[in-house]
Amino acid sequence: MLKISSVAGRKVCVSLIKAIYPVKEETEKIEEFVQQAVAVGILVTTTGIYGTEYQFKHITIQEVLYDRLLFSQKHKIHLMIAKNFENSCAAMQDNYIAIAHHYSSALHFSNGESSAENSGGGTSESIGKPEMTELELAEKCIHYLSESAKVSSNNNVYEAEACLTKALDIVEKHLPTEDDQQKERKRYLAMQLHAQKGSAVTLYDPQTAQDEYLTALELYKHSDGKDMYYTIMQGRQDLFFCIFVF
């Protein structure tokens, strides 16, 4: 139970543990397991926005437990947490970053054939098989990273830029280009993200913004996404206005 809890981060609520716990016959014992962990000093109680939460007393404990999970198990648990958040609180914009994080982590561990799989760590709980393809995961990551950037752009430009940089990396590494339709989809998403990144950094880094818009324009020349032209040109106009004013 503690290893599974460690995937959620240092803090986790009981309802989340119950929702993703793989042995359904034991979900009624989760409260008992948690109280035992509190009693021996592994967890401490805290109050969060969703009610009573339990936090690992030391972050090192959480990290050690997380490291002992197999790659395939990390993939599955991150995926279950992402789906749980998406289904229960996707409308709450504050959770976009958490959803993006868990989908991105699931994607990272989706090809879990690693020496770590045979390291003897792991956990006894059976996590089951992946429920999404690599492409489906990549699309989810890109969507929520883009949405996270929109939320962050007003108060944390650095976080917005980091989200978009990560989304672009996923587009480059995980979207297939086996046929013309797939190539066009990849170009369109890259164009969209470069334009969004240009808009996000306009005020604090005009040179990077200019580079992003130029990249988006270059992709536009080879894309069918004509609807992006106005967005790109409006962004460049805003950029030039900011340079002129400031």
GROMACS .gro file of C-alpha atoms in nm:
model
  246
    1MET     CA    1   0.000   0.000   0.000
    2LEU     CA    2   0.281   0.243   0.090
    3LYS     CA    3   0.467   0.178  -0.234
    4ILE     CA    4   0.153   0.254  -0.432
    5SER     CA    5   0.093   0.565  -0.220
    6SER     CA    6   0.447   0.686  -0.294
    7VAL     CA    7   0.359   0.733  -0.662
    8ALA     CA    8   0.111   1.008  -0.575
    9GLY     CA    9   0.391   1.210  -0.417
   10ARG     CA   10   0.466   1.298  -0.060
   11LYS     CA   11   0.099   1.365   0.014
   12VAL     CA   12  -0.193   1.138  -0.069
   13CYS     CA   13  -0.554   1.111   0.045
   14VAL     CA   14  -0.720   0.787   0.149
   15SER     CA   15  -0.992   0.815  -0.118
   16LEU     CA   16  -0.725   0.820  -0.387
   17ILE     CA   17  -0.548   0.516  -0.242
   18LYS     CA   18  -0.879   0.327  -0.234
   19ALA     CA   19  -0.960   0.426  -0.591
   20ILE     CA   20  -0.633   0.298  -0.737
   21TYR     CA   21  -0.555   0.010  -0.501
   22PRO     CA   22  -0.530  -0.305  -0.718
   23VAL     CA   23  -0.653  -0.560  -0.461
   24LYS     CA   24  -1.017  -0.458  -0.432
   25GLU     CA   25  -1.085  -0.714  -0.157
   26GLU     CA   26  -0.846  -0.522   0.068
   27THR     CA   27  -0.973  -0.168   0.009
   28GLU     CA   28  -1.173  -0.180   0.331
   29LYS     CA   29  -0.847  -0.231   0.516
   30ILE     CA   30  -0.680   0.080   0.372
   31GLU     CA   31  -0.776   0.294   0.672
   32GLU     CA   32  -0.625   0.033   0.903
   33PHE     CA   33  -0.306   0.015   0.694
   34VAL     CA   34  -0.276   0.394   0.700
   35GLN     CA   35  -0.328   0.417   1.077
   36GLN     CA   36  -0.061   0.152   1.129
   37ALA     CA   37   0.179   0.355   0.916
   38VAL     CA   38   0.096   0.664   1.122
   39ALA     CA   39   0.149   0.472   1.445
   40VAL     CA   40   0.501   0.364   1.348
   41GLY     CA   41   0.596   0.709   1.221
   42ILE     CA   42   0.604   0.644   0.847
   43LEU     CA   43   0.309   0.874   0.778
   44VAL     CA   44   0.176   1.184   0.952
   45THR     CA   45  -0.170   1.338   0.914
   46THR     CA   46  -0.226   1.673   0.741
   47THR     CA   47  -0.532   1.870   0.627
   48GLY     CA   48  -0.563   1.937   0.254
   49ILE     CA   49  -0.821   2.082   0.019
   50TYR     CA   50  -0.984   1.738  -0.015
   51GLY     CA   51  -0.997   1.670   0.359
   52THR     CA   52  -0.767   1.461   0.574
   53GLU     CA   53  -0.451   1.360   0.394
   54TYR     CA   54  -0.153   1.153   0.491
   55GLN     CA   55   0.199   1.264   0.430
   56PHE     CA   56   0.522   1.067   0.442
   57LYS     CA   57   0.706   1.192   0.748
   58HIS     CA   58   1.029   1.216   0.551
   59ILE     CA   59   1.051   1.261   0.176
   60THR     CA   60   1.335   1.007   0.173
   61ILE     CA   61   1.088   0.734   0.277
   62GLN     CA   62   0.862   0.819  -0.016
   63GLU     CA   63   1.155   0.825  -0.259
   64VAL     CA   64   1.292   0.488  -0.144
   65LEU     CA   65   0.950   0.324  -0.172
   66TYR     CA   66   0.896   0.475  -0.517
   67ASP     CA   67   1.238   0.358  -0.637
   68ARG     CA   68   1.154   0.000  -0.537
   69LEU     CA   69   0.863  -0.018  -0.781
   70LEU     CA   70   0.924  -0.174  -1.121
   71PHE     CA   71   0.904   0.052  -1.427
   72SER     CA   72   0.590  -0.129  -1.545
   73GLN     CA   73   0.427  -0.074  -1.204
   74LYS     CA   74   0.517   0.296  -1.201
   75HIS     CA   75   0.363   0.325  -1.547
   76LYS     CA   76   0.038   0.162  -1.440
   77ILE     CA   77  -0.001   0.351  -1.111
   78HIS     CA   78   0.078   0.691  -1.264
   79LEU     CA   79  -0.180   0.612  -1.532
   80MET     CA   80  -0.445   0.518  -1.275
   81ILE     CA   81  -0.381   0.837  -1.076
   82ALA     CA   82  -0.399   1.052  -1.391
   83LYS     CA   83  -0.730   0.893  -1.492
   84ASN     CA   84  -0.868   0.930  -1.139
   85PHE     CA   85  -0.780   1.301  -1.131
   86GLU     CA   86  -0.910   1.351  -1.484
   87ASN     CA   87  -1.245   1.186  -1.409
   88SER     CA   88  -1.299   1.343  -1.068
   89CYS     CA   89  -1.157   1.693  -1.091
   90ALA     CA   90  -1.054   1.773  -1.450
   91ALA     CA   91  -1.273   2.084  -1.439
   92MET     CA   92  -1.053   2.225  -1.164
   93GLN     CA   93  -0.773   2.402  -1.348
   94ASP     CA   94  -0.538   2.376  -1.049
   95ASN     CA   95  -0.520   2.001  -1.117
   96TYR     CA   96  -0.408   2.027  -1.480
   97ILE     CA   97  -0.042   2.024  -1.382
   98ALA     CA   98  -0.089   1.717  -1.161
   99ILE     CA   99  -0.275   1.536  -1.439
  100ALA     CA  100  -0.004   1.632  -1.689
  101HIS     CA  101   0.265   1.510  -1.448
  102HIS     CA  102   0.108   1.168  -1.399
  103TYR     CA  103   0.032   1.116  -1.768
  104SER     CA  104   0.388   1.224  -1.854
  105SER     CA  105   0.533   0.985  -1.596
  106ALA     CA  106   0.315   0.703  -1.729
  107LEU     CA  107   0.447   0.779  -2.077
  108HIS     CA  108   0.805   0.787  -1.950
  109PHE     CA  109   0.768   0.440  -1.798
  110SER     CA  110   0.554   0.299  -2.081
  111ASN     CA  111   0.853   0.113  -2.224
  112GLY     CA  112   0.950  -0.043  -1.894
  113GLU     CA  113   1.172  -0.318  -2.028
  114SER     CA  114   1.473  -0.219  -1.821
  115SER     CA  115   1.731  -0.378  -1.599
  116ALA     CA  116   1.539  -0.215  -1.317
  117GLU     CA  117   1.256  -0.460  -1.393
  118ASN     CA  118   1.478  -0.744  -1.280
  119SER     CA  119   1.646  -0.568  -0.990
  120GLY     CA  120   1.451  -0.760  -0.728
  121GLY     CA  121   1.271  -0.453  -0.596
  122GLY     CA  122   0.913  -0.432  -0.704
  123THR     CA  123   0.600  -0.489  -0.504
  124SER     CA  124   0.381  -0.788  -0.442
  125GLU     CA  125   0.064  -0.612  -0.558
  126SER     CA  126  -0.047  -0.706  -0.910
  127ILE     CA  127  -0.091  -0.387  -1.108
  128GLY     CA  128  -0.218  -0.532  -1.435
  129LYS     CA  129  -0.157  -0.436  -1.796
  130PRO     CA  130  -0.140  -0.087  -1.952
  131GLU     CA  131  -0.474   0.044  -2.078
  132MET     CA  132  -0.351   0.310  -2.324
  133THR     CA  133  -0.121   0.303  -2.622
  134GLU     CA  134   0.192   0.517  -2.634
  135LEU     CA  135   0.025   0.748  -2.887
  136GLU     CA  136  -0.286   0.790  -2.670
  137LEU     CA  137  -0.065   0.870  -2.372
  138ALA     CA  138   0.137   1.120  -2.573
  139GLU     CA  139  -0.181   1.299  -2.687
  140LYS     CA  140  -0.304   1.319  -2.326
  141CYS     CA  141   0.030   1.459  -2.210
  142ILE     CA  142   0.038   1.722  -2.483
  143HIS     CA  143  -0.319   1.831  -2.410
  144TYR     CA  144  -0.274   1.872  -2.035
  145LEU     CA  145   0.071   2.031  -2.063
  146SER     CA  146  -0.078   2.286  -2.302
  147GLU     CA  147  -0.372   2.348  -2.068
  148SER     CA  148  -0.134   2.376  -1.772
  149ALA     CA  149   0.064   2.639  -1.960
  150LYS     CA  150  -0.251   2.841  -2.022
  151VAL     CA  151  -0.328   2.837  -1.648
  152SER     CA  152   0.031   2.922  -1.551
  153SER     CA  153   0.100   3.191  -1.811
  154ASN     CA  154  -0.067   3.466  -1.607
  155ASN     CA  155   0.130   3.412  -1.286
  156ASN     CA  156   0.420   3.176  -1.355
  157VAL     CA  157   0.573   3.223  -1.699
  158TYR     CA  158   0.865   2.992  -1.622
  159GLU     CA  159   0.629   2.706  -1.540
  160ALA     CA  160   0.427   2.774  -1.856
  161GLU     CA  161   0.745   2.771  -2.065
  162ALA     CA  162   0.860   2.445  -1.902
  163CYS     CA  163   0.522   2.280  -1.975
  164LEU     CA  164   0.533   2.381  -2.341
  165THR     CA  165   0.896   2.276  -2.381
  166LYS     CA  166   0.807   1.935  -2.242
  167ALA     CA  167   0.502   1.910  -2.469
  168LEU     CA  168   0.716   1.988  -2.773
  169ASP     CA  169   0.967   1.723  -2.667
  170ILE     CA  170   0.683   1.467  -2.649
  171VAL     CA  171   0.560   1.570  -2.995
  172GLU     CA  172   0.910   1.518  -3.133
  173LYS     CA  173   0.980   1.186  -2.961
  174HIS     CA  174   0.645   1.008  -2.940
  175LEU     CA  175   0.421   1.108  -3.230
  176PRO     CA  176   0.455   0.877  -3.531
  177THR     CA  177   0.522   0.989  -3.889
  178GLU     CA  178   0.440   0.670  -4.079
  179ASP     CA  179   0.190   0.831  -4.316
  180ASP     CA  180   0.092   1.179  -4.438
  181GLN     CA  181  -0.193   1.213  -4.189
  182GLN     CA  182   0.037   1.141  -3.896
  183LYS     CA  183   0.299   1.382  -4.031
  184GLU     CA  184   0.038   1.656  -4.062
  185ARG     CA  185  -0.088   1.593  -3.709
  186LYS     CA  186   0.266   1.620  -3.575
  187ARG     CA  187   0.334   1.944  -3.767
  188TYR     CA  188   0.006   2.098  -3.657
  189LEU     CA  189   0.063   2.025  -3.287
  190ALA     CA  190   0.421   2.152  -3.303
  191MET     CA  191   0.305   2.470  -3.479
  192GLN     CA  192   0.033   2.522  -3.218
  193LEU     CA  193   0.271   2.472  -2.926
  194HIS     CA  194   0.545   2.697  -3.068
  195ALA     CA  195   0.288   2.974  -3.117
  196GLN     CA  196   0.156   2.922  -2.763
  197LYS     CA  197   0.510   2.930  -2.624
  198GLY     CA  198   0.581   3.251  -2.814
  199SER     CA  199   0.272   3.408  -2.658
  200ALA     CA  200   0.363   3.284  -2.309
  201VAL     CA  201   0.714   3.434  -2.306
  202THR     CA  202   0.645   3.756  -2.500
  203LEU     CA  203   0.676   3.991  -2.203
  204TYR     CA  204   0.982   3.846  -2.033
  205ASP     CA  205   1.184   3.708  -2.326
  206PRO     CA  206   1.099   3.880  -2.657
  207GLN     CA  207   1.385   3.713  -2.846
  208THR     CA  208   1.267   3.364  -2.755
  209ALA     CA  209   0.911   3.469  -2.841
  210GLN     CA  210   1.028   3.586  -3.184
  211ASP     CA  211   1.212   3.256  -3.242
  212GLU     CA  212   0.904   3.056  -3.144
  213TYR     CA  213   0.676   3.252  -3.378
  214LEU     CA  214   0.924   3.214  -3.665
  215THR     CA  215   0.936   2.838  -3.604
  216ALA     CA  216   0.555   2.827  -3.601
  217LEU     CA  217   0.544   3.022  -3.929
  218GLU     CA  218   0.792   2.785  -4.091
  219LEU     CA  219   0.577   2.488  -3.986
  220TYR     CA  220   0.269   2.671  -4.117
  221LYS     CA  221   0.422   2.683  -4.466
  222HIS     CA  222   0.420   2.303  -4.476
  223SER     CA  223   0.093   2.247  -4.290
  224ASP     CA  224  -0.276   2.232  -4.372
  225GLY     CA  225  -0.357   2.409  -4.045
  226LYS     CA  226  -0.462   2.737  -4.203
  227ASP     CA  227  -0.663   2.828  -3.894
  228MET     CA  228  -0.335   2.893  -3.710
  229TYR     CA  229  -0.224   3.180  -3.937
  230TYR     CA  230  -0.426   3.446  -3.755
  231THR     CA  231  -0.309   3.320  -3.415
  232ILE     CA  232   0.057   3.332  -3.518
  233MET     CA  233   0.036   3.675  -3.682
  234GLN     CA  234  -0.167   3.821  -3.393
  235GLY     CA  235   0.096   3.690  -3.153
  236ARG     CA  236   0.377   3.849  -3.354
  237GLN     CA  237   0.184   4.176  -3.363
  238ASP     CA  238   0.148   4.165  -2.983
  239LEU     CA  239   0.520   4.092  -2.955
  240PHE     CA  240   0.618   4.390  -3.171
  241PHE     CA  241   0.381   4.613  -2.971
  242CYS     CA  242   0.545   4.503  -2.644
  243ILE     CA  243   0.894   4.566  -2.784
  244PHE     CA  244   0.788   4.911  -2.903
  245VAL     CA  245   0.618   5.007  -2.574
  246PHE     CA  246   0.875   4.867  -2.333
   0.00000   0.00000   0.00000
